[in-house]
Short mmCIF file of N, CA and C in Angstrom, two decimals:
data_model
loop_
_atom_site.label_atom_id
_atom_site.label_comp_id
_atom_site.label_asym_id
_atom_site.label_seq_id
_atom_site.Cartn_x
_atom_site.Cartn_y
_atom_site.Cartn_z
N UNK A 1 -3.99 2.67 30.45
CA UNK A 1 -3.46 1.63 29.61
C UNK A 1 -2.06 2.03 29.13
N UNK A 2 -1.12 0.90 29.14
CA UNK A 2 0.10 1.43 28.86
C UNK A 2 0.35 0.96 27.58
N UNK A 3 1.73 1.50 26.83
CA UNK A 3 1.93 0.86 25.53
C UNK A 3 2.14 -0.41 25.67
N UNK A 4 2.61 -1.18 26.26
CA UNK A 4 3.29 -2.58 26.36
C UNK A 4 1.51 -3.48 26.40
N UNK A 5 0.80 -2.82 26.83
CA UNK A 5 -0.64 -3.22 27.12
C UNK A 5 -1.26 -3.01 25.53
N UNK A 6 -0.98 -2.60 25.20
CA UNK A 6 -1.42 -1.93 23.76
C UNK A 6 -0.88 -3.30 22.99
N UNK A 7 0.51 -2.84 22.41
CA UNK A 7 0.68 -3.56 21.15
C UNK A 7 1.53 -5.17 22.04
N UNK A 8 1.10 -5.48 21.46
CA UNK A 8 1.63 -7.45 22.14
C UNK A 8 2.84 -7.76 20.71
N UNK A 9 4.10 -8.43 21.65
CA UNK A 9 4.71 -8.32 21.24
C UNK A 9 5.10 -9.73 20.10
N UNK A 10 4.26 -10.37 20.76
CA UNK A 10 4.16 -11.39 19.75
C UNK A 10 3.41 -11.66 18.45
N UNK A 11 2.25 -10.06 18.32
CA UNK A 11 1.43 -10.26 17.53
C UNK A 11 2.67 -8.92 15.86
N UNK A 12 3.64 -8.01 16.92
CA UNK A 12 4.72 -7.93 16.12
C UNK A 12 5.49 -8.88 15.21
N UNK A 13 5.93 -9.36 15.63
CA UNK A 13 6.57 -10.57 15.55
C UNK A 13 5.86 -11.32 14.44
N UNK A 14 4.69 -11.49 14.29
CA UNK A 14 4.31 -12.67 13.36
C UNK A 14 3.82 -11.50 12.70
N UNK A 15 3.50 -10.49 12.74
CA UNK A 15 3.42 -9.74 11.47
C UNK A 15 4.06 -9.52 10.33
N UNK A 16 5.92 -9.50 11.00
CA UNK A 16 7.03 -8.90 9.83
C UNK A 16 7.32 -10.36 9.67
N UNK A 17 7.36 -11.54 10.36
CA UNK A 17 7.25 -12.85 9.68
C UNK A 17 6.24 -13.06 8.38
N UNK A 18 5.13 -12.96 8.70
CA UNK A 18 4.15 -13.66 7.85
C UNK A 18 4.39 -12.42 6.68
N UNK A 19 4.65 -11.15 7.17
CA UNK A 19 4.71 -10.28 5.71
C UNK A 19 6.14 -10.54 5.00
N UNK A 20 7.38 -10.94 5.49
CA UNK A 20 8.64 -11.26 4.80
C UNK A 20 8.24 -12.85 4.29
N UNK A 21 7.73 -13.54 4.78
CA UNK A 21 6.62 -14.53 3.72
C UNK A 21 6.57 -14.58 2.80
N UNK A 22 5.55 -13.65 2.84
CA UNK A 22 4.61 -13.78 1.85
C UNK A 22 5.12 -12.70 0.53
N UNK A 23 6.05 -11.56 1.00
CA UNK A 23 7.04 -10.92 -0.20
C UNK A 23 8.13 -12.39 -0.88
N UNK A 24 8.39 -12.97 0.41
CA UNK A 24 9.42 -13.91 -0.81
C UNK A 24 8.47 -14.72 -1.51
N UNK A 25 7.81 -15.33 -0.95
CA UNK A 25 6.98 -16.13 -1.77
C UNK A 25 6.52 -15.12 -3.30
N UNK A 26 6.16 -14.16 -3.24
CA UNK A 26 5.75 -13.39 -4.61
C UNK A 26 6.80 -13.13 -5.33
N UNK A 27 8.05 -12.86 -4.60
CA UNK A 27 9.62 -12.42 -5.63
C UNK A 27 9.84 -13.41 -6.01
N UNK A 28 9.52 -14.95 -5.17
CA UNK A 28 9.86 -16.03 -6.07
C UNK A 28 9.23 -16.77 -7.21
N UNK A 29 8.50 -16.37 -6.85
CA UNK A 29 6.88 -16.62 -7.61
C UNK A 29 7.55 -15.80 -9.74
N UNK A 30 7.52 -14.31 -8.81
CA UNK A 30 7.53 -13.70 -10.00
C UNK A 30 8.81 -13.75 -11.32
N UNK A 31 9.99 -14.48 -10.15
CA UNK A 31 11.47 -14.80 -11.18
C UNK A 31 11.12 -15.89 -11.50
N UNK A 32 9.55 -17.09 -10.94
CA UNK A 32 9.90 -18.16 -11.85
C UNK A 32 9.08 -18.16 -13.15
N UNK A 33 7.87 -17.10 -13.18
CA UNK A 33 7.48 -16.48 -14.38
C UNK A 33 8.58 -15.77 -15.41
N UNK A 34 9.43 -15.33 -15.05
CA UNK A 34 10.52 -14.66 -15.59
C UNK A 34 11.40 -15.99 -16.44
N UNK A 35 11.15 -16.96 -15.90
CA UNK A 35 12.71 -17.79 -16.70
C UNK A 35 11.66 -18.36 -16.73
N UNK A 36 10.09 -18.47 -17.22
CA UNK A 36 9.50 -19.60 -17.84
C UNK A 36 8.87 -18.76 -19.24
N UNK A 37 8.97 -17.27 -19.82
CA UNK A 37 8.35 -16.44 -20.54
C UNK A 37 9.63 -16.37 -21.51
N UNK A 38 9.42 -16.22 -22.52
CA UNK A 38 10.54 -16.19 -23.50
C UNK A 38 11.82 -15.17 -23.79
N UNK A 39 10.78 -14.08 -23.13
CA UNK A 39 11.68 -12.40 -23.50
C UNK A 39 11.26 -12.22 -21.91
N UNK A 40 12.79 -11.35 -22.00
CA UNK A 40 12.77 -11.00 -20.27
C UNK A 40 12.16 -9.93 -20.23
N UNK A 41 11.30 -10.32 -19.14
CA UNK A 41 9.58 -9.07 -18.67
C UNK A 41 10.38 -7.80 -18.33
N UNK A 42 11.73 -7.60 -17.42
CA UNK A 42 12.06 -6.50 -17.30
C UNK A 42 12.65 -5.68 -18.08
N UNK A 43 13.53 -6.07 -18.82
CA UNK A 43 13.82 -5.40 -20.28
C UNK A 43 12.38 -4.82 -21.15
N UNK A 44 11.63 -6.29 -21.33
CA UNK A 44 10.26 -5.35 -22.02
C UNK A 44 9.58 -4.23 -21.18
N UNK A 45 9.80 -4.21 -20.27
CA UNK A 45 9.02 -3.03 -19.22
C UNK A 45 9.74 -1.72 -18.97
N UNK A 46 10.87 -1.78 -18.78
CA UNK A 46 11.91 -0.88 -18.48
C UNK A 46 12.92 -0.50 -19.87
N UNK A 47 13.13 -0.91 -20.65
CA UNK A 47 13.74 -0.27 -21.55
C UNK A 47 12.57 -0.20 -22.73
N UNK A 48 11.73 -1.43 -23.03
CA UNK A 48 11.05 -0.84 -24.06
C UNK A 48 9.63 -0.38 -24.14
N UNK A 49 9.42 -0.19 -22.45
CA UNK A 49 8.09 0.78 -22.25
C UNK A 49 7.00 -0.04 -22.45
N UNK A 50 6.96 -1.71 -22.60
CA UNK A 50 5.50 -2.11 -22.51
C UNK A 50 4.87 -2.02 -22.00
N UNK A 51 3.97 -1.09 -21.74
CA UNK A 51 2.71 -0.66 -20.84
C UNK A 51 1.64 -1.96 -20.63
N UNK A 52 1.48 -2.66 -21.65
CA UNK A 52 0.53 -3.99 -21.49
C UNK A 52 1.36 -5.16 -20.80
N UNK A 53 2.33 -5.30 -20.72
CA UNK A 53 3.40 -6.00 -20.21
C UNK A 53 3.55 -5.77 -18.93
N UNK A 54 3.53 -4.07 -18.29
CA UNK A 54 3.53 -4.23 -17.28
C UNK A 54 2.64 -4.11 -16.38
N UNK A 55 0.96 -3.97 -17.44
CA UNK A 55 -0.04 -4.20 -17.02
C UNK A 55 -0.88 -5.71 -16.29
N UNK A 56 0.04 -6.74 -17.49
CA UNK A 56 -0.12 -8.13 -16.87
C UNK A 56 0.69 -7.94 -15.52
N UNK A 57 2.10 -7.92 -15.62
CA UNK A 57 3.03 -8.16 -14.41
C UNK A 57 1.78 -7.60 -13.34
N UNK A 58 1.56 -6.36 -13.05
CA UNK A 58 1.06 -6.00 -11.63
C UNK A 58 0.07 -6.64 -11.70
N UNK A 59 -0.90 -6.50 -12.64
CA UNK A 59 -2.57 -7.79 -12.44
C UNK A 59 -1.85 -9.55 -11.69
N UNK A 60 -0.76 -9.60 -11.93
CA UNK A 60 -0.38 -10.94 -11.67
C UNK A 60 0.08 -10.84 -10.01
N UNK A 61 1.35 -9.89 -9.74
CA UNK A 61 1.40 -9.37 -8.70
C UNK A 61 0.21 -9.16 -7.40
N UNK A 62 -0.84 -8.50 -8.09
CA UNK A 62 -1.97 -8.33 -7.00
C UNK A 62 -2.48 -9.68 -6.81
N UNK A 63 -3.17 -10.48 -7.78
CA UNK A 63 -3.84 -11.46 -7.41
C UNK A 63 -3.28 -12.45 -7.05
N UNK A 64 -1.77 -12.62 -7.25
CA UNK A 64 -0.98 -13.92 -6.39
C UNK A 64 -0.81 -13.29 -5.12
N UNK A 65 -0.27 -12.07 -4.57
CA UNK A 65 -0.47 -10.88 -3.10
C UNK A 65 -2.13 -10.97 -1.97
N UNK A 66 -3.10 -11.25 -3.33
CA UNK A 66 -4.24 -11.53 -2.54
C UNK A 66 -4.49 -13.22 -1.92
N UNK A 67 -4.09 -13.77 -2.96
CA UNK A 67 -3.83 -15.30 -2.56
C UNK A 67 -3.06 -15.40 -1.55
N UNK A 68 -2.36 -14.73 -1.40
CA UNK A 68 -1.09 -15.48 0.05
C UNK A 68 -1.46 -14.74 0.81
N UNK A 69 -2.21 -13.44 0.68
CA UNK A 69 -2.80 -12.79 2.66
C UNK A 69 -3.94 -14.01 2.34
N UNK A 70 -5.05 -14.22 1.46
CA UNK A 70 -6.10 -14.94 2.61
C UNK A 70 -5.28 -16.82 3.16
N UNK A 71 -4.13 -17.09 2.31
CA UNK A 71 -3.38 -18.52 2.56
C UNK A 71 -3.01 -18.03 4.15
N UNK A 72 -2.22 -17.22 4.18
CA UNK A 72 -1.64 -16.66 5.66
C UNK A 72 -2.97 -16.30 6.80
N UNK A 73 -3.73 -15.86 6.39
CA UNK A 73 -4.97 -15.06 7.34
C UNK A 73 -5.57 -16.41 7.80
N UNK A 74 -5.76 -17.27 6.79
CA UNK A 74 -6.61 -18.49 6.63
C UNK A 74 -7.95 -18.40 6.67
#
């Protein structure tokens, strides 16, 4: 079996598609939480250390990340 037999080049291809996707979809996702929250999430996270702040952000992160692989997987 050769490599070219191995990995198919089209199944490349829709991989770094569907994964550059599904990252914009979450970066966009996550700046429109950002200009809809009153105080900017990254300032509270990065300069003033909210640990619960950036406990929501990633809980939010994962479960909108899990939503768009099974939207994409189908």
């Amino acid at each position: 079996m050769t490599l070219s037999e191995l990995i198919n080049l089209k199944y490349v291809v829709a991989l770094v598609l569907y994964s550059g996707l599904g990252i914009l979809i979450l970066l966009i996702s996550f700046w429109i939480i950002e200009k809809l929250t009153p105080e900017n999430l990254w300032k509270e996270i990065l300069e003033k250390r909210n640990m619960a702040l950036a406990l929501m952000a990633s809980a939010y992160m994962i479960a909108l990340a899990i939503i768009i692989a099974s939207a994409i997987h189908g």
